[in-house]
mmCIF file of C-alpha atoms in Angstrom:
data_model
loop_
_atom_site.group_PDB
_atom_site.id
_atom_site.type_symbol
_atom_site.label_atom_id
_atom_site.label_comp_id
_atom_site.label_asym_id
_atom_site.label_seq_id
_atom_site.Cartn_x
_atom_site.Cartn_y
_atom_site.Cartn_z
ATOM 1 C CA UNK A 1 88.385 35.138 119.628
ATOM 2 C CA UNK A 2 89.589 38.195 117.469
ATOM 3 C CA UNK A 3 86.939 39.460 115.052
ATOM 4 C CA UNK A 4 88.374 40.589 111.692
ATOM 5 C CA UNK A 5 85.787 42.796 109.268
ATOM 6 C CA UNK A 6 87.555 43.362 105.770
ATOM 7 C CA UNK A 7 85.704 46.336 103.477
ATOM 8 C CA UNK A 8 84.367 46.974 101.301
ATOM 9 C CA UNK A 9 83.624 43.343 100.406
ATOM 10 C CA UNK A 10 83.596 43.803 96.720
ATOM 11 C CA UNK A 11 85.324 46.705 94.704
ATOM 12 C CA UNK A 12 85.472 47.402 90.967
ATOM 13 C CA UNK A 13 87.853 49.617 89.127
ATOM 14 C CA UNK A 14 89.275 50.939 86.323
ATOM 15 C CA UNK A 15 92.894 51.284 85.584
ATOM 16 C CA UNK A 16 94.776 53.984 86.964
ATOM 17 C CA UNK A 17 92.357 54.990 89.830
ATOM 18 C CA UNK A 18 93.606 54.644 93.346
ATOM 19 C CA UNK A 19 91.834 52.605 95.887
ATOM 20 C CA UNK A 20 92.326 51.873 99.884
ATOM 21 C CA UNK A 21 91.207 48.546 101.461
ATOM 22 C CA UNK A 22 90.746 48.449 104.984
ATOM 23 C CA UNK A 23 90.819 45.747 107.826
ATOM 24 C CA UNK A 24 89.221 46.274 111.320
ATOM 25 C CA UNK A 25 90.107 44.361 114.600
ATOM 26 C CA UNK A 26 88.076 43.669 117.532
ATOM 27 C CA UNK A 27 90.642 43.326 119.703
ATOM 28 C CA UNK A 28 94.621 44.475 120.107
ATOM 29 C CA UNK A 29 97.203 43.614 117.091
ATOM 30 C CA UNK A 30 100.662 43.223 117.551
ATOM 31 C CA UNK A 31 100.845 41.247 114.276
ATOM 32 C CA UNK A 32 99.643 42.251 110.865
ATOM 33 C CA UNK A 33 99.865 40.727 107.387
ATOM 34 C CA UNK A 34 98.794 41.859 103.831
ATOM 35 C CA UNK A 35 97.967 39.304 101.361
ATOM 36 C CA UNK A 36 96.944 39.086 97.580
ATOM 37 C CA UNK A 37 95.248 36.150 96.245
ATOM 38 C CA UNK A 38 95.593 36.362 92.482
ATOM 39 C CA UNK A 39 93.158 35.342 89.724
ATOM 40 C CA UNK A 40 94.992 32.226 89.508
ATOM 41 C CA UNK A 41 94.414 30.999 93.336
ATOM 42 C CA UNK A 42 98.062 32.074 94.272
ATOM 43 C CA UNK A 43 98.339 33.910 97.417
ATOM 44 C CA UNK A 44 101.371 36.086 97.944
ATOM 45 C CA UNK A 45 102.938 38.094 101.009
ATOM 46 C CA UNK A 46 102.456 41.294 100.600
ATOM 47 C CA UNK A 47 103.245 43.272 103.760
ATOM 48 C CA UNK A 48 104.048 41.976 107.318
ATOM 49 C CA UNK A 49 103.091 45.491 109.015
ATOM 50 C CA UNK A 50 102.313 45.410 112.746
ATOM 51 C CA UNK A 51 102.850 49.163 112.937
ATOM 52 C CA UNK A 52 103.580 52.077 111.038
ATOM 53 C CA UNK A 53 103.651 52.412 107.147
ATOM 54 C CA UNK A 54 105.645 50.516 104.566
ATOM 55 C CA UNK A 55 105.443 51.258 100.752
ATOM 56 C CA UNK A 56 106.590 48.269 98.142
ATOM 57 C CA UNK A 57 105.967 50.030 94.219
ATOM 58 C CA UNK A 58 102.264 51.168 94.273
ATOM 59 C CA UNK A 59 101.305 49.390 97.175
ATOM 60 C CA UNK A 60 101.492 50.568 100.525
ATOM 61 C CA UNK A 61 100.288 50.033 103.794
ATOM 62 C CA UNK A 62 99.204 51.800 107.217
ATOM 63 C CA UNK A 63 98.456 49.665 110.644
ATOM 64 C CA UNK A 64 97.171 52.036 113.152
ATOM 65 C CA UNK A 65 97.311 49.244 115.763
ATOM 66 C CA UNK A 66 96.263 51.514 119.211
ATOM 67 C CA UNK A 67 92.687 52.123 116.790
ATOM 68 C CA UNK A 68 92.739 48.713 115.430
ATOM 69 C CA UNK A 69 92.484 48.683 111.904
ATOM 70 C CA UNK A 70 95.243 48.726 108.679
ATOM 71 C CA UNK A 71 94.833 50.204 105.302
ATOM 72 C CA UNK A 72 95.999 48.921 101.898
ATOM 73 C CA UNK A 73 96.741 51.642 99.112
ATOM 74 C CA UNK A 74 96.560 50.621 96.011
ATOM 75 C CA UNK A 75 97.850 53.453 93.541
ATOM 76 C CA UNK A 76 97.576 53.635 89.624
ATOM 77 C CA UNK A 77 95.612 50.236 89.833
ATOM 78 C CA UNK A 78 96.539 47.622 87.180
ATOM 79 C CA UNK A 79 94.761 44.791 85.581
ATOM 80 C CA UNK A 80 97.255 42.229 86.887
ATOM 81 C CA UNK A 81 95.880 44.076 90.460
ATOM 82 C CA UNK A 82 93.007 42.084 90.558
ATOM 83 C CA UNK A 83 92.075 39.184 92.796
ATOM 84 C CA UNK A 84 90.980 39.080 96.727
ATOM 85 C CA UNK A 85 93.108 40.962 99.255
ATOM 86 C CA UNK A 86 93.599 39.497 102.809
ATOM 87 C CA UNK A 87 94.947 40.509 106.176
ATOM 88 C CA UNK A 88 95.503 38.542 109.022
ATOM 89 C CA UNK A 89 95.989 39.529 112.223
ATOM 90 C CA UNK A 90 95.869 39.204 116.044
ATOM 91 C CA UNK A 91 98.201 39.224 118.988
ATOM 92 C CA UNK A 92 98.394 35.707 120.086
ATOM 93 C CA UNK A 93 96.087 34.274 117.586
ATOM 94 C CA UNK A 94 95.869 35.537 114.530
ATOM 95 C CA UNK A 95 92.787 35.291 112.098
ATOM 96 C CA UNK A 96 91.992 35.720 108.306
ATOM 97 C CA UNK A 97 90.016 38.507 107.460
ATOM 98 C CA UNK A 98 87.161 37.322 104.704
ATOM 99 C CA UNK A 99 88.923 39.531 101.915
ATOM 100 C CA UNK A 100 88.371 42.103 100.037
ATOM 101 C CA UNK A 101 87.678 41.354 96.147
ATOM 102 C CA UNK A 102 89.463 43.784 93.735
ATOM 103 C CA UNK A 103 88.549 43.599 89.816
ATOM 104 C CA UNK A 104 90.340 46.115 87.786
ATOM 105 C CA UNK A 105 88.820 46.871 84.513
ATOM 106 C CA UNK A 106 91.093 47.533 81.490
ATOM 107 C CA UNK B 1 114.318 29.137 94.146
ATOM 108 C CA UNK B 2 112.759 29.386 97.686
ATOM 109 C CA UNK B 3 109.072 27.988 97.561
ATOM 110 C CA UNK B 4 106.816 25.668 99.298
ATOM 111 C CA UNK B 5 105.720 22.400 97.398
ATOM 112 C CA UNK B 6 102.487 21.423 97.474
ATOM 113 C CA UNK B 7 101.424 17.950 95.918
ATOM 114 C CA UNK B 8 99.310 16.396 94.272
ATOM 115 C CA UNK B 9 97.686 20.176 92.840
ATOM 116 C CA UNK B 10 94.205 18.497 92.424
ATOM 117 C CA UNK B 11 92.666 15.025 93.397
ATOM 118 C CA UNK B 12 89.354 13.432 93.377
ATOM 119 C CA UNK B 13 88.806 10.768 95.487
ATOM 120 C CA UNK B 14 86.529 8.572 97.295
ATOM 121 C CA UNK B 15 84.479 8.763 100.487
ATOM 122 C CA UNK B 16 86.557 6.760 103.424
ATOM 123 C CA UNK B 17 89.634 6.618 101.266
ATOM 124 C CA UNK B 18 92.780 7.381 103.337
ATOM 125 C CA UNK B 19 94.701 10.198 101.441
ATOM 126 C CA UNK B 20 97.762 12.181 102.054
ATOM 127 C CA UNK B 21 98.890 15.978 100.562
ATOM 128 C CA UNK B 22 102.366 16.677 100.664
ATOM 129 C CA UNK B 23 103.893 19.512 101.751
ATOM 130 C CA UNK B 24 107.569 20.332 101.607
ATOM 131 C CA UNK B 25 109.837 23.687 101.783
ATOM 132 C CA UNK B 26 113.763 24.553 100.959
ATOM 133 C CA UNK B 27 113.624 27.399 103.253
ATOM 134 C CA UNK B 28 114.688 26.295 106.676
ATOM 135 C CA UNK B 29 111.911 27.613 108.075
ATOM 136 C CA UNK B 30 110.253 26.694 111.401
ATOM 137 C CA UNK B 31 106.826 27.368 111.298
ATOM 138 C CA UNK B 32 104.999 25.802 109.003
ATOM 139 C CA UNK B 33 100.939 25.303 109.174
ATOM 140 C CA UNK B 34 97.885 23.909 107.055
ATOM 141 C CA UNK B 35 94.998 26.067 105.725
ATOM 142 C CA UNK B 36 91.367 25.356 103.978
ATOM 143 C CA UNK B 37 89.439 27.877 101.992
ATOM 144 C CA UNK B 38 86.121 27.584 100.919
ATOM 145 C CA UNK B 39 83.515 29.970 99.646
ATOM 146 C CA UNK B 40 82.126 32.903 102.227
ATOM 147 C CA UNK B 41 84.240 31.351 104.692
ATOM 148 C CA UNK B 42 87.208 32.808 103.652
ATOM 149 C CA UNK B 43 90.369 31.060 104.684
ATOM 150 C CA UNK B 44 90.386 28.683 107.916
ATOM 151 C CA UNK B 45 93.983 27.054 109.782
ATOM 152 C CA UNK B 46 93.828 23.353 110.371
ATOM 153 C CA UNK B 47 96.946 22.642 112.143
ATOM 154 C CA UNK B 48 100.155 24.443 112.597
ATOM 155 C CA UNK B 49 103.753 22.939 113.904
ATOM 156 C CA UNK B 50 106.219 25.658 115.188
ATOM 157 C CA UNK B 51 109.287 23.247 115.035
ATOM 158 C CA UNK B 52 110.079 19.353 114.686
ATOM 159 C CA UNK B 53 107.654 17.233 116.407
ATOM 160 C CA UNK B 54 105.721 19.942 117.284
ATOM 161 C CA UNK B 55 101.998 20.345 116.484
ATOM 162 C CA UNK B 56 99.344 22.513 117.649
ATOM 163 C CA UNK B 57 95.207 22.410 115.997
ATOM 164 C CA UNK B 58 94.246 25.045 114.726
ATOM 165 C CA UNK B 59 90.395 26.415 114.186
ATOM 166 C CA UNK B 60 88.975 23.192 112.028
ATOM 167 C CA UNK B 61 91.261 20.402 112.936
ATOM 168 C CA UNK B 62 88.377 17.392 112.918
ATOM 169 C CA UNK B 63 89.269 15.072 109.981
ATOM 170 C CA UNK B 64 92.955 15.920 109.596
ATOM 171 C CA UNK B 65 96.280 14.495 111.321
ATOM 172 C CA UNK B 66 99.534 16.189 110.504
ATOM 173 C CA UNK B 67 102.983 15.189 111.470
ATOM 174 C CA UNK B 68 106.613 16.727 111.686
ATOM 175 C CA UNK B 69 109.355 14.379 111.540
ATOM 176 C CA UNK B 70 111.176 16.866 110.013
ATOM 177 C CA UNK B 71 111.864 20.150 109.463
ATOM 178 C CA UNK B 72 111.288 20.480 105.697
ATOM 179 C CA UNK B 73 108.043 18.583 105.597
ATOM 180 C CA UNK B 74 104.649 19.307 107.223
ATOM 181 C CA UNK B 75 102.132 16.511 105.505
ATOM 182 C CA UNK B 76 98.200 16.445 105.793
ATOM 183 C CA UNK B 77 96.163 13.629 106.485
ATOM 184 C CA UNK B 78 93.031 12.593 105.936
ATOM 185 C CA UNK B 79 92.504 9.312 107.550
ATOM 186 C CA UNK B 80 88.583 8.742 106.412
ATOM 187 C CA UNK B 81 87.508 11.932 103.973
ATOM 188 C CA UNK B 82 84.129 12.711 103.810
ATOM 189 C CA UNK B 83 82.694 15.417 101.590
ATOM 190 C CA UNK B 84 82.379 18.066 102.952
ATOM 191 C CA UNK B 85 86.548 18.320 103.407
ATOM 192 C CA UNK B 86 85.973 18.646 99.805
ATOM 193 C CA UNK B 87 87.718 22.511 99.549
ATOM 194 C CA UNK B 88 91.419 24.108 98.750
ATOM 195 C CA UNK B 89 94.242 23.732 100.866
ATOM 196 C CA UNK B 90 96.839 25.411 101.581
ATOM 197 C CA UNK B 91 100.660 24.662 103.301
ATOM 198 C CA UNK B 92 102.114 27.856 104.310
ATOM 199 C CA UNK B 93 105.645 28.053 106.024
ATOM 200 C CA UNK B 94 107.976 31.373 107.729
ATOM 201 C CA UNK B 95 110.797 31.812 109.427
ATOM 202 C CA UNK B 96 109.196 31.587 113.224
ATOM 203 C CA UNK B 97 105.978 32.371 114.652
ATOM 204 C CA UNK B 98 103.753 32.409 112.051
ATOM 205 C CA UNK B 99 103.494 36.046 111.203
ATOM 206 C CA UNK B 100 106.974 37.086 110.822
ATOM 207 C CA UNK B 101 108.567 37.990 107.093
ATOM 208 C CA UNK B 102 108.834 35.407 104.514
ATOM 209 C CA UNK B 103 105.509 33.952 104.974
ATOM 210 C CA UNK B 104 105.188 31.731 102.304
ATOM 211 C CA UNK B 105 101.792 29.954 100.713
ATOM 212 C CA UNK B 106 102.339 26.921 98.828
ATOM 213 C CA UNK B 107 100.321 26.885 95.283
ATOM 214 C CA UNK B 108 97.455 24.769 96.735
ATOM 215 C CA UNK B 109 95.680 21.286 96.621
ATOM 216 C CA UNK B 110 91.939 21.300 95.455
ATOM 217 C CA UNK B 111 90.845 18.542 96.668
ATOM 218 C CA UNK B 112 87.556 16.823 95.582
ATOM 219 C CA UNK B 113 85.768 14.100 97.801
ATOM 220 C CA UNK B 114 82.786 11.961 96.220
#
C-alpha cells in the first residue's frame, strides 16, 4: 500500500518564526488532508488540498501531487500552534502519515 | 453546533468484558469510520461505513465489530477486549468518501483494558 514519510519528525520553535512541514507519498495522490492534533488530543481539519495551494490565517498549504509530496506553512508561529501535524493521503486508499510534532516556545 | 459525539471519553475495563463506544453525528453525513492511535504507530482505521448498512475493514479490524443501522450512528464493538486494544479511538465522519471537506474527528475514547 501507499507509503506516507512525514518530516521532520520532531520540530521546536519559538514564537514568531516560520516553519514548513512536509509529507511525501510513495505512490499517486488524488486526495490530501492536513490535520492538527492539539495538546489536548483534539484533532482538527485543517486543509482538504489534493492540488494546488490554499491559505486559511497563517496557515497554508501546497500539494504538488505529479511529485508527490504537500507542504504545511506555518507563519508567525504561536504557542497555541503546538501539537502533532498530520496528513493523510492516497488515491483509493488513503493513509496517515506518522506526524510531525510542533512545540512552540513562548 | 455540528460535531461528532464520542462516548464514554475514558473507560477501564476488564479482560473478556463485552464493551461498546458510541459514536453519533448531527451532520448528515455519509461516511463515517473508526480510528486507533497509539504511540510510534501513529493513527490506524479500524472500520469505515460509506452509507447505512454499509461497512468496509479497514487496516486493524481484528477485535472490533461495527454496525450502521443508521445514518447518524456508527458504534464500536468490542466483543472480548484484550489488552493490547488498550489505545485512543477515534469516530470521524464527512460528507462522502472519506476525504472530502468537513471531515470531522470526534473528541476521542481512551480506552483502558486490564
Amino acid at each position: 500500500g501507499i507509503q506516507v514519510e512525514q518530516s521532520p519528525p520532531d520540530l521546536i520553535l519559538q514564537e514568531g518564526a516560520n516553519s514548513t512541514l512536509r509529507c511525501n507519498f510513495s505512490d499517486s495522490v488524488n486526495n490530501l488532508q492536513w490535520f492538527h492534533q492539539n495538546p489536548w488530543g483534539q484533532l482538527i481539519n485543517l486543509f482538504y488540498i489534493p492540488s494546488g495551494t490554499k491559505q486559511n490565517g497563517r496557515l497554508s498549504a501546497t500539494t504538488v501531487a505529479t511529485e508527490r509530496y504537500s507542504l504545511l506553512y506555518i507563519s508567525s508561529s504561536q504557542t497555541t500552534d503546538s501539537g502533532v501535524y498530520f496528513c493523510r493521503g492516497g488515491s483509493e486508499k488513503l493513509v496517515f502519515g506518522k506526524g510531525t510534532k510542533l512545540t512552540v516556545n513562548p | 453546533e455540528a460535531q461528532v459525539t464520542q462516548n464514554p471519553r475514558y473507560l477501564i475495563t476488564v479482560t473478556g468484558k463485552k464493551l461498546t463506544v458510541t459514536c453519533s453525528q448531527n451532520m448528515n453525513h455519509e461516511y463515517m469510520s473508526w480510528y486507533r492511535q497509539d504511540p510510534g504507530l501513529g493513527l490506524r482505521q479500524i472500520y469505515y461505513s460509506m452509507n447505512v448498512e454499509v461497512t468496509d475493514k479497514g487496516d486493524v479490524p481484528e477485535g472490533y465489530k461495527v454496525s450502521r443501522k443508521e445514518k447518524r450512528n456508527f458504534p464500536l464493538i468490542l466483543e472480548s477486549p484484550s489488552p493490547n486494544q488498550t489505545s485512543l479511538y477515534f469516530c470521524a465522519s464527512s460528507l462522502s468518501g472519506g476525504w472530502g471537506y468537513g471531515y470531522t474527528f470526534g473528541s476521542g475514547t481512551r480506552l483502558t483494558v486490564v
